[in-house]
Amino acid sequence: MSIQKPEDLLSVVISNELPPSSNSRQLFISQDQQDEEASDCPLLTPSPPPTQTDETLQSTPIFNALEGAPLEMIPTPTLENINTEDGLNFMNIVNSSSKPLHDEPSSRDPMVESTSSGSSSDSNEPVCAQLLTQLNTAYQHLAPDAQALFYNQDNGGKPPLVGIQLVVPKPPKDYRFMKWNWPLIRKTCYWSLMSILTGCAALVIGIIATMPTKCDPPVEWWQGSTFYEIFPASFQDSTKGADGIGDLRGIIMRLDYLKNLGVRAVRLNSIFPAPHYPEYYSNISNMTGVNKELGTLEDFSGLVRAIHERNMSIVLDLPLYPFVKSSSGEAPRVNVTERALRERRDFADNIVIGDARLPSTPSASVEVIRDVLSSPLHNVKRHVLPTVRQQEHPVSEAVRVWQQRGVDGFYLKGLEHYVDENTFANDLRYWRSLLRPGNIFICHVSALDAATSVVARNSILSRIDLIDVTLRLVNGTRNIKAQIESITKGVLFEKPGYPWIHWSVGSVDTSRVASTIAVRNASMAASLLAMMLPGTPSIFYGDEIGIEDCECWDHKDLAHVHNLVPMYWEKEDGSGSSFSPSGVTAWLPEAGKPMETSLKSTITKMAKLRMEATPVYIKAVLRESQITANCDVRYVEDEMIVIERWYPRRNSYVYVANFGNKTRVKDLSFLYYGGHVVVGPRYRMNKNVYFKELIVPPGEAFVIKLDK
């Protein structure tokens, strides 16, 4: 029998009679009924090649019923009986009733090849290859008819074998993707993947390389840095001057010393012209010139360049009081016309008389005076007043001139004498507007204390960068604690934007630390104390080695400058002093050799620690918009003091010092357990310290990094 089939389908042709086979008969007899019912494996046998005719397929028996019982086959299905789904033809299983077979079918349908002539045995290709390559190959399947079992009870429930026709969709002769350029596609995908991986690796390496080594809060150059205050006439006398008075060239000679000390900013006291300099240095005549005893403006420019080359800054003291009569001069007391007339009279007097004195304010030019006299009064106020005001005020002129010469900041000395004036807030705001970005103002804490009005206090808190606080160490450690806490718990730590503290234990206006405290070799311990506090520490020249006041019995009339003794410079061989060239007498007797101390070179280590340790150089901790000073004075008994600096998720640092005359052995285990020394005497450096039994000799101090 044959069936007409569409070109895109494979057909399975089943013969009318199933020829008997000794092998198949033996297989069916050997299987029991249980195996037959459990059979679920299809038996696929390839049909003869498509070259065989339909008559051959019909006449050649493929399978015979057992014991001579013929197997009845259903009529060959037509194309209408073939099921379709989604436009594709699938196989249609056709079952029909047949005569029961007397042989027991096999529980498993073995794969049996056709034994007819012209079968696929002539081809060595496997069945799967024939299925995919031969479009007209027919396949036969024998399976028990489950439906006939219900109707045929005479055969003992044994179902007859039925034929199944399988129809497989015809695959296309060629697929489109087989024509693609697969070698090029593989190369493109490979190199694209390599490029992406390389880019990701470069991105990761770049992120790692640019990541900061530490996540510390950022600060400005003047916040937490170490300042060094110098009285120029007593620091170093250069060989060019050789007059026994220190000068600007001498400071240049010692800049490497300051750099190695860890100094970040050099602060110069009065360098302005004065009739009797340096004995009466504060009696200045102007604030825009340099005293001839110190050098020239070219020397000052060389000093500024040398300081900036070493990545340091320069701060200049401006002695406002008593040189400046008022914060705004005399300008508010006269009207515009009187001011212009006075400027014209002063200008004429200077030309005709040739007055040798240096005016405190530069005179206006003839063109400016002519414009003032010829212009209406309503135009004078709008155009001329700012020019005249800026030129005549000594502070405004000094700020502008010295910034042009490279100065990075100004200490407004004596500002407390002007805080009660009505124009103080406006004048301070105007001076601040003259500052370049990064430049700073400093004033003493007495200016903040003297400000009685809210406007004046707010003006200081918003326009001053550093508030100078001088610690007094003569009244014991309890008094030191009170001074520190009055600042850390005061108004300066109420808001993050308020000025930083400029801590100092010695200055041009106070006696030497080594001459005031009970233990004379504790000068460096006092300097370490100031460097341990939150803010910006300042060291007065010579305190880092412990020089004392001048014992000048033949200079009793100069008692106000006995603390300005010339600096002691120890030579490399450890002998003598080199403040002035050999044979030149200094303006004051030079400082003697300081007392021996175990804290030598500790200032350098402490300055380095301030630059690296966040708990030490930072001012405070900001939590939920609330600022808290990260400094606690933990112990002040028996002239000993213990100060802790802390920061979240960082190791705390503890300063321990003994300002008494006796060695103290203390059990401070109720405060801390232990740590190791990072700043201190050589015999303690990097050694573990336990607070159970802490031994501190007189005048000694050290800093401990606590264990977490």
XYZ file of C-alpha atoms in Angstrom:
708
model
C 0.000 0.000 0.000
C 1.175 3.461 -0.717
C 0.198 6.948 0.336
C 0.592 10.193 -1.473
C 2.540 12.605 0.814
C 3.410 16.227 0.655
C 6.980 17.145 -0.076
C 7.701 18.517 3.393
C 6.690 15.367 5.257
C 8.228 11.977 5.773
C 5.820 9.051 5.537
C 5.800 5.657 7.102
C 4.350 2.860 4.975
C 3.052 -0.305 6.589
C 2.356 -3.441 4.597
C -0.952 -5.287 4.560
C 0.472 -8.426 5.980
C 3.097 -8.872 8.572
C 5.300 -11.762 7.587
C 6.212 -14.205 10.178
C 9.705 -14.318 11.435
C 11.290 -17.054 13.469
C 13.211 -14.496 15.490
C 10.176 -12.361 16.237
C 8.022 -15.428 16.937
C 10.579 -16.661 19.402
C 10.721 -13.239 21.084
C 6.977 -13.030 21.478
C 6.694 -16.513 22.921
C 9.471 -15.975 25.442
C 7.901 -12.919 27.060
C 5.302 -13.163 29.809
C 2.130 -11.176 30.187
C 3.529 -8.797 32.861
C 6.400 -7.703 30.657
C 4.002 -7.205 27.773
C 1.776 -4.860 29.719
C 4.748 -2.832 30.938
C 6.205 -2.368 27.460
C 6.667 1.245 26.514
C 9.606 1.176 24.119
C 8.792 1.790 20.422
C 10.097 -0.528 17.816
C 11.371 1.363 14.835
C 12.441 -0.579 11.808
C 13.612 1.214 8.734
C 11.679 0.532 5.578
C 13.235 -0.374 2.347
C 14.954 2.386 0.486
C 12.763 4.880 -1.296
C 13.707 3.285 -4.631
C 11.484 0.286 -3.932
C 8.071 0.276 -5.508
C 4.834 0.196 -3.643
C 4.140 -3.331 -4.953
C 7.278 -4.645 -3.395
C 6.305 -3.108 -0.070
C 2.853 -4.581 -0.318
C 3.936 -8.052 -1.361
C 6.876 -8.422 0.925
C 5.765 -9.461 4.365
C 7.531 -7.789 7.219
C 5.946 -9.451 10.191
C 3.680 -12.510 10.519
C 1.269 -13.254 13.299
C 2.117 -15.989 15.697
C 0.728 -19.492 15.074
C -0.685 -18.535 11.706
C -3.004 -15.818 13.024
C -2.927 -12.942 10.500
C -2.618 -9.420 11.781
C -5.328 -7.163 10.478
C -4.155 -3.727 9.578
C -6.173 -0.615 9.257
C -6.506 1.105 5.958
C -3.715 3.387 5.052
C -4.426 6.854 6.471
C -4.930 9.725 4.149
C -3.366 13.148 4.445
C -6.460 14.407 6.197
C -5.680 12.080 9.140
C -2.320 13.718 9.764
C -2.315 16.105 12.694
C -0.798 19.553 12.356
C 0.308 22.091 15.003
C 1.741 25.621 14.465
C 2.044 25.065 10.767
C 4.188 21.893 11.139
C 3.040 18.342 10.475
C 3.562 15.929 13.295
C 3.048 12.239 13.492
C -0.419 10.751 13.460
C -0.780 7.541 15.335
C -3.423 5.324 13.789
C -4.712 2.347 15.743
C -7.100 -0.270 14.413
C -8.524 -3.494 15.598
C -6.790 -6.634 14.513
C -7.076 -10.235 15.129
C -5.614 -11.383 18.372
C -2.303 -12.999 18.238
C -1.857 -16.313 19.922
C 1.766 -15.677 20.680
C 2.562 -13.590 23.762
C 4.019 -10.257 22.752
C 7.355 -9.129 24.140
C 7.322 -6.814 27.125
C 9.933 -4.741 25.345
C 9.717 -4.020 21.647
C 13.157 -4.692 20.208
C 14.489 -2.806 17.285
C 14.118 -5.145 14.376
C 15.460 -4.532 10.955
C 13.461 -5.524 7.929
C 14.444 -8.791 6.278
C 12.753 -8.046 2.981
C 14.621 -7.717 -0.219
C 15.946 -4.274 -0.996
C 15.871 -3.276 2.695
C 18.144 -0.792 4.376
C 20.552 -3.559 5.197
C 22.243 -2.730 1.924
C 23.217 0.613 3.465
C 25.712 0.803 6.265
C 24.329 4.101 7.555
C 22.644 4.046 10.938
C 18.970 4.613 11.370
C 19.469 8.185 12.715
C 21.452 9.130 9.635
C 18.737 7.769 7.407
C 16.132 9.715 9.379
C 17.911 13.018 8.753
C 19.179 12.455 5.230
C 16.599 10.287 3.471
C 13.408 12.197 3.139
C 11.343 9.337 1.730
C 12.380 6.609 4.188
C 9.443 4.962 5.908
C 9.546 3.555 9.416
C 7.353 0.909 11.011
C 6.458 0.567 14.636
C 4.770 -2.348 16.358
C 2.960 -1.807 19.630
C 0.121 -3.561 21.495
C -3.353 -2.150 20.990
C -4.532 -1.105 24.426
C -8.045 -0.358 23.225
C -8.496 -3.843 21.716
C -7.706 -5.386 25.079
C -11.007 -4.140 26.452
C -13.045 -5.711 23.684
C -11.084 -8.933 23.251
C -11.547 -11.128 26.246
C -11.101 -14.476 24.461
C -7.377 -14.039 24.148
C -6.903 -13.702 27.880
C -6.466 -9.918 27.783
C -3.556 -10.071 25.357
C -3.654 -7.080 22.999
C -2.905 -7.578 19.340
C -0.049 -5.792 17.640
C -0.971 -2.807 15.526
C 0.930 -0.707 13.104
C 1.819 2.924 13.685
C 2.608 5.387 10.950
C 5.238 8.031 11.782
C 5.468 11.214 9.771
C 8.520 13.471 10.313
C 8.650 17.053 9.007
C 11.027 17.517 6.147
C 13.950 19.729 7.192
C 15.143 22.498 4.930
C 17.977 21.612 2.604
C 20.205 24.373 4.073
C 20.094 26.682 7.117
C 20.814 30.366 6.834
C 23.246 30.475 9.749
C 25.417 27.872 8.015
C 26.433 30.539 5.482
C 27.682 32.963 8.137
C 31.414 33.777 8.405
C 31.980 31.838 11.581
C 35.796 32.275 11.746
C 35.357 36.044 11.641
C 32.545 35.873 14.191
C 34.690 33.823 16.565
C 37.631 36.220 16.238
C 35.404 39.261 16.745
C 33.774 37.802 19.848
C 37.135 36.732 21.269
C 38.842 40.081 20.855
C 35.756 41.960 22.014
C 35.719 39.891 25.184
C 39.451 40.460 25.675
C 38.973 44.231 25.214
C 36.173 44.327 27.764
C 38.207 42.333 30.284
C 41.250 44.571 29.720
C 39.149 47.694 30.168
C 37.634 46.386 33.393
C 41.076 45.464 34.716
C 42.431 48.925 33.850
C 39.444 50.565 35.529
C 39.946 48.550 38.709
C 43.681 49.303 38.750
C 42.995 53.009 38.201
C 40.493 53.140 41.050
C 42.882 51.353 43.387
C 45.796 53.582 42.371
C 43.839 56.802 42.918
C 42.249 55.794 46.197
C 43.526 57.785 49.195
C 45.726 55.867 51.558
C 43.748 57.187 54.497
C 40.347 58.757 54.961
C 41.160 61.736 57.153
C 39.111 64.926 57.478
C 40.504 67.664 55.210
C 41.968 70.805 56.786
C 43.416 74.086 55.589
C 47.145 74.784 55.711
C 46.808 76.770 58.940
C 44.584 74.250 60.732
C 46.541 71.936 63.002
C 49.914 72.977 61.578
C 52.868 74.045 63.710
C 53.640 77.777 63.795
C 56.997 79.236 64.814
C 57.128 82.772 66.211
C 60.340 84.740 65.614
C 61.593 88.054 66.918
C 63.817 88.884 63.901
C 66.389 90.929 65.810
C 67.200 87.963 68.080
C 67.103 84.984 65.736
C 70.223 85.121 63.546
C 72.682 87.844 62.569
C 73.896 87.351 59.014
C 77.479 87.916 57.972
C 76.482 90.778 55.673
C 75.053 92.897 58.487
C 77.324 91.704 61.307
C 76.073 94.369 63.677
C 74.870 92.114 66.494
C 71.219 92.435 65.454
C 69.383 89.649 63.740
C 68.070 90.337 60.254
C 66.032 88.881 57.417
C 69.051 87.307 55.741
C 69.818 85.519 58.986
C 66.321 83.997 58.999
C 66.934 82.686 55.487
C 70.077 80.984 56.781
C 68.020 79.057 59.372
C 65.008 78.042 57.291
C 66.276 74.487 56.889
C 66.385 74.195 60.659
C 62.740 75.237 60.839
C 61.800 72.850 58.049
C 63.446 69.924 59.829
C 61.715 70.971 63.034
C 58.353 70.429 61.331
C 57.313 74.086 61.121
C 54.531 74.889 58.668
C 54.281 78.674 59.108
C 56.822 81.310 60.154
C 55.379 84.200 62.117
C 57.452 87.397 62.288
C 56.996 89.944 65.037
C 57.373 93.641 64.325
C 59.657 94.290 61.367
C 58.504 97.867 60.802
C 60.582 101.041 61.119
C 60.998 102.244 64.723
C 63.256 105.006 66.101
C 64.981 102.750 68.623
C 64.913 99.280 67.192
C 65.068 96.637 68.617
C 64.917 97.942 72.201
C 61.633 99.788 71.535
C 60.409 97.786 68.603
C 56.700 98.515 69.226
C 57.051 102.275 68.681
C 56.644 102.023 64.906
C 56.292 104.850 62.446
C 54.455 102.994 59.640
C 53.260 99.524 58.699
C 54.379 99.315 55.073
C 58.178 99.533 55.375
C 60.973 97.346 56.728
C 63.292 98.456 59.493
C 66.708 99.226 58.079
C 68.330 97.192 60.860
C 66.644 94.078 59.438
C 67.338 94.686 55.780
C 65.564 95.963 52.716
C 62.422 95.131 50.829
C 64.557 93.023 48.481
C 65.730 91.018 51.486
C 62.134 90.534 52.526
C 61.171 89.335 49.043
C 64.059 86.858 49.166
C 62.818 85.592 52.538
C 59.305 85.109 51.197
C 60.579 83.171 48.199
C 62.765 80.949 50.362
C 59.870 80.213 52.730
C 57.491 79.335 49.917
C 60.085 77.137 48.229
C 60.104 74.996 51.386
C 56.313 74.700 51.335
C 55.940 76.952 54.343
C 53.913 80.126 54.862
C 54.723 83.505 56.340
C 52.536 85.404 58.797
C 53.196 89.019 59.776
C 52.283 90.814 63.010
C 50.453 94.124 62.507
C 50.784 96.154 65.756
C 47.543 98.149 65.553
C 47.739 99.574 69.034
C 48.789 102.249 69.809
C 49.782 103.180 66.243
C 46.211 103.139 64.868
C 44.072 105.641 66.762
C 40.806 103.983 65.835
C 39.696 101.033 63.781
C 38.600 103.331 60.960
C 41.074 106.163 61.485
C 39.769 109.706 61.548
C 37.670 109.361 58.434
C 34.227 109.079 60.088
C 34.759 112.272 62.087
C 34.883 114.636 59.085
C 32.738 115.056 56.034
C 33.820 114.393 52.483
C 34.782 117.960 51.633
C 36.936 118.372 54.748
C 38.686 115.097 54.024
C 39.528 116.199 50.470
C 40.805 119.554 51.672
C 42.937 117.897 54.336
C 44.422 115.544 51.756
C 45.271 118.486 49.504
C 46.863 120.419 52.406
C 48.905 117.391 53.494
C 50.026 116.804 49.935
C 51.165 120.422 49.538
C 52.948 120.439 52.902
C 54.901 117.328 51.983
C 56.034 118.901 48.709
C 56.913 122.420 49.951
C 58.239 121.722 53.398
C 59.770 118.369 52.555
C 58.741 116.814 55.827
C 61.043 113.910 56.616
C 58.481 112.013 58.648
C 56.785 109.003 57.069
C 53.035 109.596 56.889
C 50.853 106.871 58.261
C 48.636 107.056 55.163
C 49.644 107.869 51.607
C 48.331 111.167 50.243
C 45.896 111.397 47.416
C 47.174 112.465 44.027
C 46.595 115.924 42.588
C 44.177 114.508 40.033
C 42.069 112.911 42.758
C 41.941 116.169 44.752
C 41.008 118.125 41.635
C 38.196 115.658 40.939
C 36.968 115.953 44.504
C 36.865 119.760 44.447
C 35.284 119.987 41.015
C 32.691 117.248 41.373
C 29.262 117.718 42.938
C 28.884 116.430 46.458
C 26.403 113.730 45.448
C 29.003 112.281 43.062
C 31.830 112.445 45.594
C 30.164 110.011 47.930
C 29.520 107.533 45.173
C 32.876 107.557 43.347
C 35.658 109.132 45.390
C 34.914 108.059 48.951
C 35.964 104.389 48.563
C 39.274 105.393 46.926
C 40.161 107.923 49.589
C 39.103 105.557 52.396
C 41.175 102.626 51.092
C 44.286 104.730 50.624
C 44.255 106.553 53.914
C 43.566 103.755 56.386
C 46.833 102.244 57.684
C 45.461 98.725 58.241
C 43.856 98.520 54.798
C 47.019 99.801 53.172
C 49.228 97.393 55.128
C 47.063 94.373 54.256
C 47.088 95.258 50.578
C 50.822 96.058 50.353
C 52.116 93.038 52.248
C 49.898 90.643 50.337
C 51.441 91.947 47.150
C 54.806 91.075 48.695
C 53.748 87.494 49.344
C 52.543 87.471 52.980
C 50.028 84.701 53.756
C 48.447 86.006 56.955
C 48.294 88.769 59.548
C 48.203 88.842 63.350
C 46.065 91.855 64.321
C 47.764 92.718 67.604
C 45.816 94.997 69.921
C 42.483 94.402 68.193
C 40.787 94.270 71.610
C 41.221 98.053 71.913
C 38.793 98.706 69.025
C 35.942 96.231 69.566
C 33.670 98.806 71.249
C 33.775 101.274 68.384
C 30.667 101.665 66.283
C 32.528 101.040 63.041
C 34.432 97.970 64.264
C 32.260 95.346 62.541
C 32.220 97.209 59.223
C 35.956 97.848 59.296
C 36.773 94.224 60.105
C 34.495 93.091 57.305
C 36.253 95.432 54.899
C 39.715 94.236 55.955
C 38.561 90.698 55.452
C 37.411 91.490 51.920
C 40.957 92.556 51.106
C 42.389 89.126 51.920
C 43.227 86.811 49.083
C 41.867 83.247 49.099
C 43.834 81.136 51.560
C 45.161 84.060 53.599
C 44.209 84.376 57.260
C 43.653 86.731 60.178
C 44.769 86.049 63.786
C 43.855 87.916 66.944
C 44.168 87.354 70.677
C 41.347 85.801 72.706
C 41.163 89.042 74.717
C 39.497 90.673 71.697
C 36.672 88.149 71.892
C 36.398 88.622 75.658
C 36.321 92.410 75.307
C 33.555 92.401 72.691
C 30.430 93.353 74.621
C 28.059 93.683 71.687
C 26.670 90.753 69.780
C 27.608 92.376 66.487
C 31.258 92.698 67.479
C 31.439 89.118 68.775
C 29.838 87.688 65.660
C 32.176 89.738 63.505
C 35.211 88.231 65.262
C 33.816 84.695 65.132
C 33.040 84.921 61.426
C 36.061 86.857 60.099
C 38.981 85.696 62.232
C 40.623 82.356 61.432
C 42.768 81.768 64.524
C 42.223 82.933 68.105
C 45.491 83.118 70.036
C 45.366 81.599 73.541
C 48.427 81.748 75.803
C 48.689 79.021 78.448
C 50.053 79.937 81.871
C 51.928 77.068 83.472
C 53.024 78.698 86.743
C 49.950 77.822 88.821
C 50.049 74.038 88.552
C 48.325 71.392 86.540
C 44.873 72.032 88.012
C 44.996 75.560 86.667
C 46.186 74.249 83.314
C 43.148 71.997 83.163
C 40.843 74.915 83.973
C 42.382 77.015 81.187
C 42.037 74.237 78.644
C 38.449 73.393 79.520
C 37.416 77.045 79.519
C 38.316 77.051 75.835
C 37.221 73.584 74.738
C 33.870 73.990 76.484
C 33.422 77.630 75.524
C 31.955 79.546 72.625
C 34.731 78.640 70.163
C 33.555 75.018 70.089
C 29.860 75.723 69.649
C 29.863 75.676 65.836
C 32.153 74.027 63.281
C 32.777 77.266 61.393
C 34.167 79.180 64.360
C 37.889 80.043 64.532
C 40.509 77.490 65.498
C 42.630 77.924 68.611
C 46.191 79.190 68.271
C 47.822 77.652 71.380
C 51.057 79.165 72.676
C 53.002 78.810 75.935
C 55.434 81.639 75.204
C 55.381 84.796 73.135
C 57.050 88.144 72.652
C 54.875 89.570 75.431
C 55.590 86.937 78.123
C 58.587 85.632 80.008
C 60.404 82.512 78.952
C 58.772 79.218 79.936
C 62.049 77.841 81.253
C 62.324 80.862 83.585
C 58.799 80.645 84.997
C 58.015 76.971 85.684
C 59.396 75.122 88.683
C 61.338 72.588 86.624
C 63.575 74.441 84.229
C 64.187 71.504 81.941
C 60.422 71.179 81.370
C 60.320 73.781 78.597
C 60.038 71.139 75.888
C 57.417 69.290 77.899
C 55.391 72.525 77.890
C 55.802 72.868 74.123
C 54.625 69.276 73.691
C 51.601 70.153 75.837
C 50.585 72.943 73.453
C 51.093 70.636 70.482
C 48.819 68.029 72.062
C 45.809 70.336 72.353
C 43.111 70.665 69.650
C 43.987 73.527 67.353
C 47.113 75.108 65.904
C 50.192 75.145 68.190
C 52.753 77.943 68.195
C 56.342 77.705 69.415
C 58.219 80.802 70.474
C 61.769 80.736 69.189
C 64.134 79.043 71.648
C 61.445 77.262 73.670
C 62.067 74.102 71.640
C 65.507 73.900 73.310
C 64.651 75.565 76.620
C 66.520 78.903 76.624
C 65.846 81.272 79.542
C 65.386 85.009 80.002
C 68.415 87.198 79.800
C 70.009 87.900 83.202
C 71.240 91.319 82.144
C 72.150 93.217 85.278
C 73.685 95.989 83.203
C 70.522 96.301 81.110
C 67.921 96.846 83.802
C 66.316 99.559 81.708
C 65.530 96.916 79.083
C 63.628 94.528 81.343
C 60.719 94.473 78.875
C 62.911 92.750 76.285
C 64.803 90.329 78.534
C 62.696 87.509 77.137
C 63.940 88.409 73.632
C 67.402 87.046 74.325
C 69.378 86.145 71.170
C 68.942 82.572 70.049
C 71.373 79.899 71.151
C 72.764 77.996 68.189
C 74.801 74.970 69.045
C 77.519 74.126 66.571
C 77.831 70.687 65.101
C 80.779 69.914 67.368
C 78.660 70.905 70.384
C 80.659 73.991 71.325
C 79.873 77.687 71.416
C 77.109 79.737 69.884
C 76.870 81.233 66.438
C 74.214 83.916 66.661
C 76.624 86.586 65.412
C 79.874 86.284 63.501
C 82.984 85.924 65.580
C 83.984 89.102 67.374
C 80.585 90.816 67.040
C 78.691 91.671 70.221
C 74.960 91.012 70.184
C 72.506 93.731 71.114
C 71.632 91.620 74.196
C 73.820 89.008 75.864
C 73.347 85.747 74.050
C 71.409 82.939 75.636
C 73.404 80.434 77.605
C 73.476 76.740 76.915
C 70.119 75.208 77.850
C 69.818 72.576 80.540
C 70.194 68.976 79.518
C 66.951 67.135 78.934
C 65.877 63.765 77.693
C 63.303 65.358 75.373
C 65.767 66.506 72.769
C 64.356 66.210 69.207
C 60.863 65.420 70.532
C 59.416 68.571 68.926
C 60.258 67.195 65.508
C 58.590 63.867 66.272
C 55.533 65.612 67.680
C 55.190 67.850 64.626
C 55.305 64.770 62.421
C 52.698 63.047 64.570
C 50.389 66.038 64.198
C 50.541 65.680 60.439
C 49.777 61.935 60.475
C 47.523 61.170 63.440
C 43.945 62.287 62.905
C 43.023 62.364 66.634
C 45.862 64.847 67.251
C 45.713 67.293 64.366
C 41.922 67.516 64.105
C 40.089 70.136 66.123
C 36.909 68.322 67.118
C 34.425 65.600 66.167
C 31.203 66.498 64.378
C 28.233 64.289 65.224
C 24.737 65.032 63.990
C 25.581 68.728 63.499
C 26.961 68.873 67.048
C 30.638 69.672 67.494
C 32.605 68.153 70.382
C 36.225 68.868 71.217
C 38.099 65.561 70.989
C 40.252 66.414 73.996
C 39.858 65.299 77.599
C 42.067 66.212 80.554
C 41.883 62.945 82.496
C 44.299 63.427 85.393
C 45.928 66.447 87.131
C 47.127 65.217 90.518
C 50.623 65.771 92.046
C 51.710 68.123 89.255
C 51.114 65.380 86.730
C 48.795 65.852 83.796
C 47.228 63.275 81.474
C 45.492 64.474 78.291
C 43.696 62.187 75.862
C 43.026 62.877 72.178
C 40.507 60.559 70.539
C 38.674 60.078 67.276
C 36.048 57.511 66.221
C 37.468 54.186 64.957
C 41.049 55.349 65.532
C 43.602 54.678 68.211
C 43.587 57.262 70.980
C 46.722 59.152 72.014
C 47.576 60.090 75.586
C 49.974 62.803 76.727
C 51.640 62.237 80.100
C 53.868 64.876 81.754
C 55.340 65.617 85.162
C 55.754 69.326 85.922
C 56.819 68.685 89.510
C 60.224 68.321 91.117
C 59.829 64.662 92.136
C 59.625 61.422 90.246
C 56.072 60.121 90.292
C 55.015 56.479 90.312
C 51.326 56.245 89.550
C 48.747 53.530 89.077
C 46.495 54.855 86.311
C 45.044 51.506 85.327
C 41.577 52.870 86.115
C 42.050 55.109 83.055
C 43.862 52.936 80.526
C 45.571 49.606 80.242
C 48.612 50.223 78.069
C 50.150 51.189 74.756
C 53.481 52.087 73.215
C 55.385 55.384 73.190
C 55.451 57.295 69.896
C 56.947 60.579 71.153
C 59.252 60.870 74.124
C 62.749 60.147 75.445
C 64.916 57.787 73.484
C 64.852 55.095 76.155
C 61.042 55.010 75.930
C 60.577 55.219 72.176
C 58.513 52.372 70.725
C 58.457 50.633 74.109
C 55.297 49.244 75.647
C 53.951 51.178 78.617
C 51.451 49.900 81.174
C 49.463 52.262 83.330
C 49.458 49.859 86.254
C 52.829 51.251 87.307
C 53.694 54.453 85.449
C 57.021 56.080 86.321
C 57.560 59.705 85.203
C 60.720 61.671 86.169
C 60.542 65.476 86.759
C 60.176 67.576 83.630
C 59.585 64.557 81.405
C 56.725 64.062 78.976
C 55.778 61.490 76.365
C 52.889 60.535 74.101
C 51.414 57.027 74.155
C 49.397 55.418 71.403
C 46.819 53.322 73.201
C 45.954 49.784 72.263
C 42.479 49.333 70.833
